[in-house]
Every structure is written in C-alpha cells, then in structure tokens.
Short mmCIF file of C-alpha atoms in Angstrom, two decimals:
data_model
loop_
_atom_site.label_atom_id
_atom_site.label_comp_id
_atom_site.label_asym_id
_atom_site.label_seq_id
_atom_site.Cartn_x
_atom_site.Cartn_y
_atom_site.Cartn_z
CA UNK A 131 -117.25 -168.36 143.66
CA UNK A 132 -119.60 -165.51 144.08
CA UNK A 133 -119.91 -164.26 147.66
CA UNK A 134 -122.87 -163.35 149.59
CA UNK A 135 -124.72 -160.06 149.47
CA UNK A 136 -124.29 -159.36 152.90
CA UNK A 137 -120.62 -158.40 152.35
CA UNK A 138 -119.90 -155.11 150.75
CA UNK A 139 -116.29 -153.63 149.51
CA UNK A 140 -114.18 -156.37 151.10
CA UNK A 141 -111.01 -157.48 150.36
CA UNK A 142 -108.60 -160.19 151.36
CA UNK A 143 -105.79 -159.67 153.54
CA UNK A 144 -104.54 -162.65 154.29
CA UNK A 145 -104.57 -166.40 153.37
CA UNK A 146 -102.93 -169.65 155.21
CA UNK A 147 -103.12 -173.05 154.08
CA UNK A 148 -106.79 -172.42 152.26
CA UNK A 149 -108.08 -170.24 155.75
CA UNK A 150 -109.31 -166.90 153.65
CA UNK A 151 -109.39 -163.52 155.96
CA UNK A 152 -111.36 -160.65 154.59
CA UNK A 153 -112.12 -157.58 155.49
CA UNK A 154 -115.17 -155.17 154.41
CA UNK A 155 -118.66 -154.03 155.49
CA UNK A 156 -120.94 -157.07 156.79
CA UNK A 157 -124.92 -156.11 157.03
CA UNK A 158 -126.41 -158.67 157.83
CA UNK A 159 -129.39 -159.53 155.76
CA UNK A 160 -128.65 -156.48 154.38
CA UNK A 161 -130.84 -154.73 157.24
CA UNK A 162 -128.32 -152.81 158.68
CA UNK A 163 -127.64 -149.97 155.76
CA UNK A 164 -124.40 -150.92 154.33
CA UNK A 165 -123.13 -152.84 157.64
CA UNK A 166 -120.68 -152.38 159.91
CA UNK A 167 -116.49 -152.89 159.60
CA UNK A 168 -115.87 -156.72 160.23
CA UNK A 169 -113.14 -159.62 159.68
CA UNK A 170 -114.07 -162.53 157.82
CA UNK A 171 -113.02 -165.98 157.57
CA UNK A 172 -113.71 -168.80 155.13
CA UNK A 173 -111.47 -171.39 153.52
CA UNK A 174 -111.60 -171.68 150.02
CA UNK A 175 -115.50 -172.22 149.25
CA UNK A 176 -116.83 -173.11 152.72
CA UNK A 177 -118.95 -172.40 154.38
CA UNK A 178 -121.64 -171.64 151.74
CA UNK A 179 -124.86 -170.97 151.47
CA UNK A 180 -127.17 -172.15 148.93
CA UNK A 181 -124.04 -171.88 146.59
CA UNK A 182 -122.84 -168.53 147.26
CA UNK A 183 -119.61 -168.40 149.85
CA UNK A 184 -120.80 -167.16 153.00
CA UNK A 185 -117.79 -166.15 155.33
CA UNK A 186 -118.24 -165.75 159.10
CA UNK A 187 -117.94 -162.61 160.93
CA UNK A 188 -115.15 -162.49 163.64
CA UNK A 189 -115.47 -160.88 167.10
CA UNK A 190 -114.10 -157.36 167.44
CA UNK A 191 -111.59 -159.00 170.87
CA UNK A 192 -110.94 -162.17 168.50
CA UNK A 193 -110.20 -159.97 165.32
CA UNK A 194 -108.11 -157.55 167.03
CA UNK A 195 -105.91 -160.44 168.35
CA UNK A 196 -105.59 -162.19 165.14
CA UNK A 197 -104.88 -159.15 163.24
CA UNK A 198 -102.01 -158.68 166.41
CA UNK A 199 -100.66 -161.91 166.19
CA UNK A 200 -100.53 -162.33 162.34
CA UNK A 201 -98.59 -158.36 162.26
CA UNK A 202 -96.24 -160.08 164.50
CA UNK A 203 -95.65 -162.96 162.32
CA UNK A 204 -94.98 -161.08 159.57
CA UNK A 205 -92.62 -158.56 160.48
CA UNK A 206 -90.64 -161.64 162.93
CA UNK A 207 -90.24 -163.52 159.08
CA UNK A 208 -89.73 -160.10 157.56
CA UNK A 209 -92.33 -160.68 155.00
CA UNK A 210 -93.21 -156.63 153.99
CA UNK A 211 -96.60 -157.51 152.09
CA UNK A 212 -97.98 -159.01 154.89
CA UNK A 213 -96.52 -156.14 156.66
CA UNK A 214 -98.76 -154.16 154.71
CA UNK A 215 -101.79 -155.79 154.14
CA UNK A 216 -102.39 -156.61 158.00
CA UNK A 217 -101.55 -152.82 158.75
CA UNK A 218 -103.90 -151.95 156.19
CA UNK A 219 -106.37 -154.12 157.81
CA UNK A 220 -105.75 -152.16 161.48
CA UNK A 221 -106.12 -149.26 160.22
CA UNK A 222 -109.15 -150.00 158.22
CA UNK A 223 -110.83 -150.74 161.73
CA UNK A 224 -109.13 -147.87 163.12
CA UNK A 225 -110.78 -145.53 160.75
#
C-alpha cells in the first residue's frame, strides 16, 4: 500500500501481531520542510486516508518508552535483530 506524503525516509523497526512501528521524518502537510524525527504506528493498512496508509505520529515521552520497553523485550528473549533494529531506532532519535 502506498504511504502518505507526509512521511519521508522511514523505515520499519518493528512489527507485533499486524501493529507496524516506523520510523522517519513526518511533515505534516508537508509544511514543515522535510519534518521532524517521529515514531509511527499503523497496523497493516489502517488507518488510511483516501487510500493511501496514513500512520500516526507518537509522542516523543510515549515513543521513548515504547522504544525502552520493546529494547528490553528483546534482549530478555535474546532476539539480536530486534536488538538491533530498536537500537537503531534510539539512536536515530538520538542523532
């Protein structure tokens, strides 16, 4: 499904039972030039708009404890991709 304009460069980082988190540049009715850094959430093609998936932005407090929690999860189950993915995504927003 073709995504939204409004997200630029972004890339998924994690998925759980069909919940899709992204990360990338959001600018917002493309107003902003090129957006800002932002976490994304969708689940498989919803929400949408007009067609096109449209993913919601997260909260910086409610990102940064997701992205916490889900690091934790994945080095408790050992599980080294996710290790690296979700570090990937910290230190995207670290950047």
């Amino acid at each position: 499904m073709k995504m939204i304009s409004y997200w630029k460069n972004h890339k998924e980082i994690h998925i759980d039972d069909g919940l899709e988190l992204i990360i990338g540049w959001y600018d917002h009715k493309n107003e902003n030039n090129g957006g800002d850094k932002a976490l994304g959430v969708h689940w498989g093609d919803y929400p949408q708009s007009r067609g096109i998936l449209s993913p919601c932005v997260i909260p910086e407090a409610t990102r940064n404890a997701m992205l916490s929690g889900l690091l934790h999860q994945a080095v408790t189950l050992g599980n080294k991709s996710q290790i690296k993915s979700i570090t990937e995504a910290i230190e995207f927003f670290n950047e």
